[in-house]
mmCIF file of C-alpha atoms in Angstrom:
data_model
loop_
_atom_site.group_PDB
_atom_site.id
_atom_site.type_symbol
_atom_site.label_atom_id
_atom_site.label_comp_id
_atom_site.label_asym_id
_atom_site.label_seq_id
_atom_site.Cartn_x
_atom_site.Cartn_y
_atom_site.Cartn_z
ATOM 1 C CA MET H 1 0.000 0.000 0.000
ATOM 2 C CA GLU H 2 2.858 2.408 0.758
ATOM 3 C CA ILE H 3 4.276 1.942 -2.738
ATOM 4 C CA MET H 4 0.849 2.623 -4.283
ATOM 5 C CA ASN H 5 0.487 5.756 -2.161
ATOM 6 C CA ASN H 6 3.890 6.901 -3.376
ATOM 7 C CA TRP H 7 2.834 6.415 -6.995
ATOM 8 C CA ASN H 8 -0.284 8.506 -6.546
ATOM 9 C CA GLN H 9 1.638 11.188 -4.697
ATOM 10 C CA PHE H 10 4.198 11.167 -7.490
ATOM 11 C CA LEU H 11 1.505 11.759 -10.127
ATOM 12 C CA THR H 12 0.015 14.577 -8.067
ATOM 13 C CA ALA H 13 3.452 16.190 -7.812
ATOM 14 C CA GLN H 14 3.703 15.980 -11.606
ATOM 15 C CA GLY H 15 0.515 18.024 -11.901
ATOM 16 C CA ALA H 16 -2.066 15.228 -12.252
ATOM 17 C CA ARG H 17 -5.652 16.369 -11.817
ATOM 18 C CA PRO H 18 -8.454 14.042 -10.657
ATOM 19 C CA VAL H 19 -11.504 13.383 -12.802
ATOM 20 C CA ALA H 20 -14.031 16.196 -12.348
ATOM 21 C CA GLY H 21 -16.462 15.448 -9.553
ATOM 22 C CA ASP H 22 -14.309 12.824 -7.887
ATOM 23 C CA GLY H 23 -12.604 15.187 -5.485
ATOM 24 C CA ALA H 24 -8.962 15.004 -4.504
ATOM 25 C CA PRO H 25 -6.968 11.814 -5.114
ATOM 26 C CA ASP H 26 -7.660 9.353 -2.322
ATOM 27 C CA GLY H 27 -4.080 8.311 -1.631
ATOM 28 C CA THR H 28 -4.117 5.081 -3.615
ATOM 29 C CA ALA H 29 -2.935 4.074 -7.069
ATOM 30 C CA ASN H 30 -6.595 3.726 -8.043
ATOM 31 C CA SER H 31 -7.416 7.436 -7.888
ATOM 32 C CA PRO H 32 -8.865 8.561 -11.229
ATOM 33 C CA VAL H 33 -6.446 10.877 -13.061
ATOM 34 C CA ALA H 34 -8.059 12.974 -15.774
ATOM 35 C CA ASP H 35 -5.095 14.900 -17.167
ATOM 36 C CA PHE H 36 -2.035 16.985 -16.351
ATOM 37 C CA GLY H 37 -3.465 20.480 -16.660
ATOM 38 C CA GLN H 38 -5.391 20.130 -19.914
ATOM 39 C CA SER H 39 -7.007 17.438 -22.020
ATOM 40 C CA LEU H 40 -4.825 16.075 -24.801
ATOM 41 C CA THR H 41 -5.889 16.698 -28.380
ATOM 42 C CA VAL H 42 -6.088 14.161 -31.180
ATOM 43 C CA ALA H 43 -2.976 15.758 -32.702
ATOM 44 C CA GLN H 44 -1.048 15.159 -29.462
ATOM 45 C CA LEU H 45 -2.229 11.556 -29.346
ATOM 46 C CA GLN H 46 -1.060 11.085 -32.919
ATOM 47 C CA GLU H 47 2.412 12.422 -32.118
ATOM 48 C CA GLY H 48 2.861 10.316 -29.000
ATOM 49 C CA PHE H 49 1.564 10.150 -25.437
ATOM 50 C CA VAL H 50 1.863 8.309 -22.143
ATOM 51 C CA ALA H 51 -1.194 8.003 -19.895
ATOM 52 C CA ALA H 52 -1.542 7.003 -16.258
ATOM 53 C CA ILE H 53 -4.497 4.585 -16.430
ATOM 54 C CA THR H 54 -6.121 4.437 -13.008
ATOM 55 C CA ASP H 55 -9.767 3.612 -13.713
ATOM 56 C CA GLN H 56 -9.314 -0.013 -14.838
ATOM 57 C CA GLY H 57 -9.712 -3.042 -12.585
ATOM 58 C CA LEU H 58 -8.215 -6.475 -13.123
ATOM 59 C CA ILE H 59 -9.715 -9.856 -12.264
ATOM 60 C CA GLY H 60 -7.324 -12.797 -12.071
ATOM 61 C CA LEU H 61 -8.383 -16.447 -12.339
ATOM 62 C CA ASN H 62 -6.231 -19.350 -11.222
ATOM 63 C CA GLY H 63 -6.819 -23.077 -11.070
ATOM 64 C CA ASP H 64 -6.934 -26.167 -13.276
ATOM 65 C CA ASP H 65 -10.418 -25.295 -14.552
ATOM 66 C CA ALA H 66 -9.970 -21.526 -14.954
ATOM 67 C CA ALA H 67 -9.869 -21.619 -18.764
ATOM 68 C CA SER H 68 -12.735 -24.076 -19.200
ATOM 69 C CA PHE H 69 -14.868 -22.158 -16.683
ATOM 70 C CA LEU H 70 -14.381 -18.833 -18.483
ATOM 71 C CA HIS H 71 -14.839 -20.512 -21.862
ATOM 72 C CA GLY H 72 -18.384 -21.335 -20.773
ATOM 73 C CA GLN H 73 -19.081 -17.785 -19.594
ATOM 74 C CA LEU H 74 -17.609 -15.423 -22.196
ATOM 75 C CA THR H 75 -18.227 -14.671 -25.870
ATOM 76 C CA ASN H 76 -14.691 -15.528 -26.948
ATOM 77 C CA ASP H 77 -12.485 -18.622 -26.963
ATOM 78 C CA VAL H 78 -10.567 -18.914 -23.691
ATOM 79 C CA GLU H 79 -9.438 -22.545 -23.882
ATOM 80 C CA HIS H 80 -7.143 -21.829 -26.834
ATOM 81 C CA LEU H 81 -5.831 -18.484 -25.574
ATOM 82 C CA ASN H 82 -2.038 -18.719 -25.467
ATOM 83 C CA GLN H 83 0.513 -16.644 -23.576
ATOM 84 C CA GLU H 84 1.367 -14.445 -26.575
ATOM 85 C CA GLN H 85 -2.204 -13.398 -27.327
ATOM 86 C CA VAL H 86 -4.526 -10.643 -26.119
ATOM 87 C CA ARG H 87 -8.255 -10.863 -26.852
ATOM 88 C CA LEU H 88 -11.473 -8.962 -26.350
ATOM 89 C CA ALA H 89 -14.332 -10.845 -24.717
ATOM 90 C CA GLY H 90 -17.856 -10.052 -23.563
ATOM 91 C CA TYR H 91 -19.935 -11.248 -20.618
ATOM 92 C CA CYS H 92 -23.661 -11.332 -21.375
ATOM 93 C CA THR H 93 -26.941 -11.793 -19.584
ATOM 94 C CA PRO H 94 -29.089 -14.773 -20.635
ATOM 95 C CA LYS H 95 -30.831 -12.289 -22.959
ATOM 96 C CA GLY H 96 -27.572 -11.629 -24.798
ATOM 97 C CA ARG H 97 -27.008 -8.129 -23.410
ATOM 98 C CA LEU H 98 -23.477 -7.156 -22.405
ATOM 99 C CA LEU H 99 -22.822 -6.841 -18.684
ATOM 100 C CA ALA H 100 -19.119 -6.261 -19.238
ATOM 101 C CA SER H 101 -16.453 -6.189 -21.910
ATOM 102 C CA PHE H 102 -12.946 -7.402 -21.151
ATOM 103 C CA LEU H 103 -9.420 -7.166 -22.427
ATOM 104 C CA MET H 104 -8.170 -10.700 -21.756
ATOM 105 C CA TRP H 105 -4.720 -12.318 -21.600
ATOM 106 C CA ARG H 106 -2.875 -14.968 -19.621
ATOM 107 C CA ASN H 107 0.484 -16.124 -18.324
ATOM 108 C CA ALA H 108 1.589 -19.561 -17.146
ATOM 109 C CA THR H 109 -0.601 -19.501 -14.033
ATOM 110 C CA THR H 110 -3.303 -16.823 -14.388
ATOM 111 C CA ILE H 111 -5.952 -15.572 -16.812
ATOM 112 C CA TYR H 112 -6.575 -11.821 -16.559
ATOM 113 C CA LEU H 113 -9.739 -9.851 -17.333
ATOM 114 C CA GLN H 114 -9.436 -6.057 -17.487
ATOM 115 C CA LEU H 115 -12.610 -3.981 -17.067
ATOM 116 C CA PRO H 116 -13.699 -0.672 -15.507
ATOM 117 C CA ARG H 117 -12.877 -0.624 -11.815
ATOM 118 C CA ALA H 118 -16.333 0.750 -11.014
ATOM 119 C CA ILE H 119 -18.065 -2.452 -12.120
ATOM 120 C CA GLN H 120 -15.354 -4.955 -11.187
ATOM 121 C CA PRO H 121 -16.697 -5.978 -7.734
ATOM 122 C CA ALA H 122 -20.179 -6.827 -9.041
ATOM 123 C CA ILE H 123 -18.883 -8.652 -12.125
ATOM 124 C CA GLN H 124 -16.321 -10.580 -10.096
ATOM 125 C CA LYS H 125 -19.019 -11.579 -7.597
ATOM 126 C CA ARG H 126 -21.356 -12.696 -10.383
ATOM 127 C CA LEU H 127 -18.688 -14.833 -12.039
ATOM 128 C CA GLN H 128 -17.787 -16.350 -8.674
ATOM 129 C CA MET H 129 -21.420 -17.464 -8.222
ATOM 130 C CA PHE H 130 -21.109 -19.768 -11.223
ATOM 131 C CA VAL H 131 -17.783 -21.396 -10.348
ATOM 132 C CA LEU H 132 -19.565 -24.093 -8.328
ATOM 133 C CA ARG H 133 -17.346 -27.197 -8.348
ATOM 134 C CA ALA H 134 -14.890 -25.948 -10.941
ATOM 135 C CA LYS H 135 -11.284 -25.651 -9.798
ATOM 136 C CA ALA H 136 -11.087 -21.918 -10.417
ATOM 137 C CA LYS H 137 -10.438 -19.055 -8.023
ATOM 138 C CA LEU H 138 -11.036 -15.366 -8.727
ATOM 139 C CA HIS H 139 -9.146 -12.498 -7.100
ATOM 140 C CA ASP H 140 -8.519 -8.774 -7.516
ATOM 141 C CA ALA H 141 -5.326 -8.937 -9.566
ATOM 142 C CA SER H 142 -4.803 -5.168 -9.595
ATOM 143 C CA ALA H 143 -3.410 -5.597 -6.083
ATOM 144 C CA ASP H 144 -0.676 -7.951 -7.320
ATOM 145 C CA ASP H 145 2.813 -6.423 -7.174
ATOM 146 C CA ALA H 146 3.420 -6.721 -10.928
ATOM 147 C CA ASN H 147 0.044 -5.195 -11.844
ATOM 148 C CA GLN H 148 -0.188 -2.206 -9.529
ATOM 149 C CA VAL H 149 0.199 0.419 -12.253
ATOM 150 C CA VAL H 150 -0.981 0.565 -15.872
ATOM 151 C CA LEU H 151 0.654 2.955 -18.324
ATOM 152 C CA GLY H 152 -0.948 3.504 -21.716
ATOM 153 C CA LEU H 153 1.229 4.586 -24.633
ATOM 154 C CA GLY H 154 0.452 5.389 -28.251
ATOM 155 C CA GLY H 155 1.229 7.594 -31.229
ATOM 156 C CA GLN H 156 4.182 7.868 -33.565
ATOM 157 C CA ARG H 157 6.822 8.162 -30.834
ATOM 158 C CA ALA H 158 5.551 5.485 -28.462
ATOM 159 C CA SER H 159 7.327 2.430 -29.882
ATOM 160 C CA ALA H 160 10.697 4.163 -29.911
ATOM 161 C CA ALA H 161 10.196 5.338 -26.335
ATOM 162 C CA LEU H 162 9.355 1.817 -25.131
ATOM 163 C CA SER H 163 12.378 0.352 -26.900
ATOM 164 C CA ALA H 164 14.556 1.874 -24.173
ATOM 165 C CA TRP H 165 13.294 -0.897 -21.869
ATOM 166 C CA PHE H 166 11.887 -3.609 -24.132
ATOM 167 C CA PRO H 167 14.310 -5.176 -26.632
ATOM 168 C CA ALA H 168 11.357 -6.672 -28.511
ATOM 169 C CA LEU H 169 7.892 -5.130 -28.737
ATOM 170 C CA PRO H 170 4.706 -7.071 -29.534
ATOM 171 C CA ALA H 171 4.687 -7.359 -33.322
ATOM 172 C CA THR H 172 0.950 -7.127 -34.008
ATOM 173 C CA PRO H 173 -2.186 -5.717 -32.382
ATOM 174 C CA PHE H 174 -3.626 -7.948 -29.640
ATOM 175 C CA SER H 175 -0.342 -9.604 -28.717
ATOM 176 C CA LYS H 176 1.942 -9.364 -25.692
ATOM 177 C CA VAL H 177 5.420 -9.871 -24.315
ATOM 178 C CA GLU H 178 6.571 -10.586 -20.766
ATOM 179 C CA HIS H 179 9.632 -8.825 -19.360
ATOM 180 C CA ALA H 180 11.380 -8.416 -16.035
ATOM 181 C CA LEU H 181 9.871 -4.914 -15.887
ATOM 182 C CA GLY H 182 6.303 -6.107 -16.433
ATOM 183 C CA THR H 183 3.781 -7.166 -19.062
ATOM 184 C CA LEU H 184 3.497 -5.231 -22.321
ATOM 185 C CA LEU H 185 0.217 -5.593 -24.198
ATOM 186 C CA ARG H 186 -0.224 -4.278 -27.702
ATOM 187 C CA VAL H 187 -3.872 -3.350 -28.116
ATOM 188 C CA ALA H 188 -5.761 -1.971 -31.138
ATOM 189 C CA ASP H 189 -3.848 0.562 -33.212
ATOM 190 C CA ALA H 190 -5.073 4.164 -33.474
ATOM 191 C CA PHE H 191 -4.117 6.954 -35.891
ATOM 192 C CA GLY H 192 -1.998 4.476 -37.839
ATOM 193 C CA SER H 193 0.308 3.795 -34.882
ATOM 194 C CA ALA H 194 0.640 1.073 -32.261
ATOM 195 C CA ARG H 195 -0.825 1.447 -28.769
ATOM 196 C CA TYR H 196 0.386 -0.377 -25.689
ATOM 197 C CA GLU H 197 -0.551 -1.051 -22.081
ATOM 198 C CA TRP H 198 2.417 -1.548 -19.760
ATOM 199 C CA LEU H 199 1.475 -3.277 -16.503
ATOM 200 C CA THR H 200 4.211 -2.913 -13.950
ATOM 201 C CA SER H 201 5.028 -2.169 -10.328
ATOM 202 C CA ALA H 202 4.537 1.297 -8.911
ATOM 203 C CA ALA H 203 8.271 1.555 -8.290
ATOM 204 C CA THR H 204 9.112 0.816 -11.928
ATOM 205 C CA ALA H 205 6.434 3.193 -13.188
ATOM 206 C CA GLN H 206 7.870 6.003 -11.115
ATOM 207 C CA ASP H 207 11.360 5.249 -12.421
ATOM 208 C CA VAL H 208 10.368 5.370 -16.101
ATOM 209 C CA TRP H 209 7.762 8.140 -16.043
ATOM 210 C CA GLN H 210 10.164 11.064 -16.282
ATOM 211 C CA GLN H 211 12.019 9.595 -19.249
ATOM 212 C CA LEU H 212 8.789 8.795 -21.084
ATOM 213 C CA ALA H 213 7.458 12.299 -20.438
ATOM 214 C CA GLU H 214 10.517 13.832 -22.115
ATOM 215 C CA THR H 215 9.295 12.735 -25.557
ATOM 216 C CA LEU H 216 5.599 11.934 -24.998
ATOM 217 C CA ALA H 217 2.671 14.132 -23.973
ATOM 218 C CA LYS H 218 1.388 13.309 -20.475
ATOM 219 C CA GLY H 219 -2.212 12.275 -19.962
ATOM 220 C CA GLY H 220 -4.555 10.300 -17.749
ATOM 221 C CA ASN H 221 -7.724 8.264 -18.168
ATOM 222 C CA ASP H 222 -9.277 10.834 -20.512
ATOM 223 C CA ALA H 223 -6.368 10.557 -22.949
ATOM 224 C CA TRP H 224 -6.406 6.774 -22.955
ATOM 225 C CA GLN H 225 -10.169 6.645 -23.435
ATOM 226 C CA LEU H 226 -9.918 9.141 -26.306
ATOM 227 C CA SER H 227 -7.376 6.880 -27.989
ATOM 228 C CA ASP H 228 -9.653 3.860 -27.436
ATOM 229 C CA ILE H 229 -12.540 5.763 -28.986
ATOM 230 C CA HIS H 230 -10.500 6.631 -32.075
ATOM 231 C CA ALA H 231 -9.421 2.992 -32.306
ATOM 232 C CA GLY H 232 -13.124 2.083 -32.383
ATOM 233 C CA ILE H 233 -12.850 -0.064 -29.241
ATOM 234 C CA PRO H 234 -15.979 0.095 -27.036
ATOM 235 C CA GLN H 235 -15.992 -0.556 -23.316
ATOM 236 C CA ILE H 236 -19.106 -1.377 -21.327
ATOM 237 C CA THR H 237 -19.437 0.842 -18.249
ATOM 238 C CA ALA H 238 -21.978 1.139 -15.449
ATOM 239 C CA ALA H 239 -24.018 3.537 -17.621
ATOM 240 C CA THR H 240 -24.395 1.067 -20.499
ATOM 241 C CA GLN H 241 -24.677 -2.368 -18.865
ATOM 242 C CA GLU H 242 -27.424 -4.543 -20.425
ATOM 243 C CA GLN H 243 -27.977 -2.078 -23.288
ATOM 244 C CA PHE H 244 -26.306 -3.849 -26.205
ATOM 245 C CA VAL H 245 -25.885 -7.248 -27.774
ATOM 246 C CA PRO H 246 -22.232 -7.616 -28.849
ATOM 247 C CA GLN H 247 -22.840 -6.840 -32.526
ATOM 248 C CA MET H 248 -24.411 -3.469 -31.679
ATOM 249 C CA VAL H 249 -20.992 -2.294 -30.460
ATOM 250 C CA ASN H 250 -19.085 -3.980 -33.329
ATOM 251 C CA PHE H 251 -17.671 -6.619 -31.006
ATOM 252 C CA GLU H 252 -17.633 -9.421 -33.549
ATOM 253 C CA LEU H 253 -15.843 -7.142 -36.053
ATOM 254 C CA LEU H 254 -13.109 -6.692 -33.440
ATOM 255 C CA GLY H 255 -12.644 -10.425 -32.835
ATOM 256 C CA GLY H 256 -14.486 -10.350 -29.500
ATOM 257 C CA VAL H 257 -17.024 -13.054 -30.408
ATOM 258 C CA ASN H 258 -16.230 -16.621 -31.456
ATOM 259 C CA PHE H 259 -19.240 -18.172 -33.196
ATOM 260 C CA LYS H 260 -17.695 -21.662 -33.277
ATOM 261 C CA LYS H 261 -17.261 -22.106 -29.525
ATOM 262 C CA GLY H 262 -19.737 -23.760 -27.191
ATOM 263 C CA CYS H 263 -22.533 -22.268 -25.144
ATOM 264 C CA TYR H 264 -22.286 -19.280 -22.835
ATOM 265 C CA PRO H 265 -24.970 -17.028 -21.306
ATOM 266 C CA GLY H 266 -26.854 -15.314 -24.122
ATOM 267 C CA GLN H 267 -25.143 -17.377 -26.847
ATOM 268 C CA GLU H 268 -28.363 -18.306 -28.638
ATOM 269 C CA ILE H 269 -29.470 -14.676 -28.967
ATOM 270 C CA VAL H 270 -25.996 -13.516 -30.047
ATOM 271 C CA ALA H 271 -25.911 -16.226 -32.722
ATOM 272 C CA ARG H 272 -29.449 -15.400 -33.858
ATOM 273 C CA SER H 273 -28.498 -11.737 -34.211
ATOM 274 C CA GLN H 274 -25.632 -12.792 -36.447
ATOM 275 C CA TYR H 275 -27.332 -15.275 -38.728
ATOM 276 C CA LEU H 276 -31.042 -14.409 -38.816
ATOM 277 C CA GLY H 277 -32.194 -11.151 -40.333
ATOM 278 C CA LYS H 278 -30.219 -8.026 -41.117
ATOM 279 C CA LEU H 279 -28.293 -6.235 -38.404
ATOM 280 C CA LYS H 280 -30.050 -2.916 -37.774
ATOM 281 C CA ARG H 281 -27.658 -1.131 -35.391
ATOM 282 C CA ARG H 282 -23.933 -0.409 -35.246
ATOM 283 C CA THR H 283 -21.464 1.756 -33.350
ATOM 284 C CA THR H 284 -19.624 4.617 -35.030
ATOM 285 C CA LEU H 285 -17.303 7.516 -34.225
ATOM 286 C CA VAL H 286 -18.531 11.091 -33.731
ATOM 287 C CA SER H 287 -17.522 14.456 -32.342
ATOM 288 C CA ILE H 288 -19.941 16.647 -30.370
ATOM 289 C CA ALA H 289 -19.230 20.273 -29.422
ATOM 290 C CA ASP H 290 -20.707 19.807 -25.953
ATOM 291 C CA PRO H 291 -18.489 19.008 -22.943
ATOM 292 C CA SER H 292 -21.471 17.588 -21.010
ATOM 293 C CA VAL H 293 -21.838 14.496 -23.224
ATOM 294 C CA VAL H 294 -21.654 11.287 -21.175
ATOM 295 C CA ALA H 295 -21.927 7.547 -21.723
ATOM 296 C CA GLY H 296 -25.572 6.522 -21.717
ATOM 297 C CA GLY H 297 -26.715 9.840 -23.197
ATOM 298 C CA GLU H 298 -29.264 9.577 -25.990
ATOM 299 C CA LEU H 299 -29.116 10.702 -29.619
ATOM 300 C CA PHE H 300 -32.010 11.823 -31.799
ATOM 301 C CA ALA H 301 -32.522 11.999 -35.555
ATOM 302 C CA VAL H 302 -34.142 15.236 -36.700
ATOM 303 C CA SER H 303 -36.227 13.190 -39.150
ATOM 304 C CA ASP H 304 -37.741 11.185 -36.264
ATOM 305 C CA PRO H 305 -37.598 13.456 -33.200
ATOM 306 C CA GLU H 306 -39.975 11.583 -30.913
ATOM 307 C CA GLN H 307 -37.724 8.651 -29.999
ATOM 308 C CA PRO H 308 -33.953 8.226 -29.557
ATOM 309 C CA CYS H 309 -32.047 6.693 -32.448
ATOM 310 C CA GLY H 310 -28.976 5.783 -30.428
ATOM 311 C CA MET H 311 -26.893 5.970 -27.275
ATOM 312 C CA VAL H 312 -23.408 7.147 -26.343
ATOM 313 C CA VAL H 313 -21.218 4.123 -25.556
ATOM 314 C CA ASN H 314 -18.034 5.946 -24.505
ATOM 315 C CA ALA H 315 -17.077 9.630 -24.472
ATOM 316 C CA ALA H 316 -13.891 11.581 -23.719
ATOM 317 C CA PRO H 317 -12.777 15.235 -23.890
ATOM 318 C CA ASN H 318 -11.090 15.958 -27.231
ATOM 319 C CA GLY H 319 -8.928 18.853 -26.051
ATOM 320 C CA VAL H 320 -10.737 21.486 -28.158
ATOM 321 C CA GLY H 321 -13.755 22.033 -25.942
ATOM 322 C CA GLY H 322 -15.935 19.161 -27.044
ATOM 323 C CA ILE H 323 -16.289 15.413 -26.761
ATOM 324 C CA ASP H 324 -15.354 12.604 -29.130
ATOM 325 C CA ALA H 325 -17.480 9.501 -28.658
ATOM 326 C CA LEU H 326 -18.453 6.066 -29.824
ATOM 327 C CA VAL H 327 -22.207 5.988 -30.364
ATOM 328 C CA GLU H 328 -24.491 3.013 -31.007
ATOM 329 C CA MET H 329 -27.219 3.890 -33.492
ATOM 330 C CA LYS H 330 -29.763 2.691 -35.995
ATOM 331 C CA LEU H 331 -28.138 2.165 -39.372
ATOM 332 C CA GLY H 332 -30.575 4.591 -40.980
ATOM 333 C CA ALA H 333 -29.534 7.332 -38.554
ATOM 334 C CA ILE H 334 -25.846 6.676 -39.245
ATOM 335 C CA GLU H 335 -26.503 7.014 -42.970
ATOM 336 C CA GLU H 336 -28.480 10.229 -42.463
ATOM 337 C CA GLY H 337 -25.909 11.731 -40.118
ATOM 338 C CA SER H 338 -22.999 10.837 -42.380
ATOM 339 C CA SER H 339 -24.577 12.508 -45.417
ATOM 340 C CA ALA H 340 -26.273 15.559 -43.895
ATOM 341 C CA ALA H 341 -24.778 17.889 -41.286
ATOM 342 C CA GLY H 342 -26.993 18.295 -38.231
ATOM 343 C CA ALA H 343 -29.229 15.331 -39.057
ATOM 344 C CA VAL H 344 -28.451 13.714 -35.672
ATOM 345 C CA ARG H 345 -28.305 15.610 -32.370
ATOM 346 C CA TYR H 346 -27.428 14.947 -28.751
ATOM 347 C CA GLY H 347 -30.022 14.973 -25.969
ATOM 348 C CA SER H 348 -32.982 15.908 -28.170
ATOM 349 C CA ALA H 349 -33.802 16.692 -31.791
ATOM 350 C CA GLN H 350 -33.050 20.335 -30.897
ATOM 351 C CA GLY H 351 -29.746 19.527 -29.195
ATOM 352 C CA VAL H 352 -26.136 19.985 -30.261
ATOM 353 C CA ALA H 353 -25.367 18.603 -33.719
ATOM 354 C CA VAL H 354 -23.357 15.384 -33.990
ATOM 355 C CA GLN H 355 -20.435 15.380 -36.434
ATOM 356 C CA PHE H 356 -19.684 11.958 -37.892
ATOM 357 C CA LEU H 357 -16.024 10.975 -38.270
ATOM 358 C CA PRO H 358 -14.424 8.166 -40.316
ATOM 359 C CA MET H 359 -14.203 4.844 -38.505
ATOM 360 C CA PRO H 360 -10.815 3.080 -38.306
ATOM 361 C CA TYR H 361 -12.335 -0.126 -39.666
ATOM 362 C CA VAL H 362 -15.141 -1.035 -42.053
ATOM 363 C CA LEU H 363 -18.672 -1.410 -40.717
ATOM 364 C CA ASP H 364 -19.736 -4.384 -42.814
ATOM 365 C CA ALA H 365 -23.394 -3.403 -42.905
ATOM 366 C CA LEU H 366 -22.602 0.019 -44.345
ATOM 367 C CA ASP H 367 -20.329 1.557 -46.926
ATOM 368 C CA LEU H 368 -18.964 4.362 -44.737
#
């Protein structure tokens, strides 16, 4: 605990500011850090940044049956997950609605599930309920020495900066390497450059921070979430639990759903959504000149003002006074909004106009 306190105190001394509304940092490594004086812009993310990620929790599973247990609970293949891979996975209700989305990887002894810290206790408790006789044990892995701190890095200068400590970087998105200084995950690329999560001890993070900050812009959770948004990677939060089947947030396009694996909660509905009928909703990237936009907020098409056409999945300050967001919407509304300025608005049909931005991957149901 003393080391974690030192890490948080170190960030505060560097000018870290807590997320608005959360008050002062609470003296632990889990205090939410928004930024270091101002929100980073997309241009800064493109050039290169390092972010102190403090809002993510980590569930660890150990035991002979850990992989087979999770394989029967999640949307993706866990039994064939090897130690060089990173995968996305979803956890659904029996009705096929996402309760959580995970970044998932493993080492020789443990399978890890990363998710928002705010929903970790409830999700961990729910998973534990279904362990029954399986030889699998869940624990809060963010308290492990090697996982105390998560640094997020991306942009054109990130790989060169990391090479000072890692002789070999993960070669492709969704792969990983283990090192004496921690675990390095390569996640989805953004802006044409690699992005990484470096899980390490608080002591190591403090040692490397100053050197990283010499060439990379400093950010916090807002910066990392903005990079996730521009990578097109959704994350289920408390505001959006049970709102979407995986395909609504493009999860199968991102490799987060395996349609060949066995049953899991909601599997029948997820499969039906894939193979029967035409998919009617997708998630896309937008910018909204309104700093009050939040996950769970509703969107309205001017052509049909009486009912919402979509919902904000994730949102983050874009450094120029507004919010960039991933929004789940009816396909018709995406088509309207992409072809006519002001056709979709936030909050109501009279609200702030939504500007549609190019997605980093193809939405297969649309030619966008």
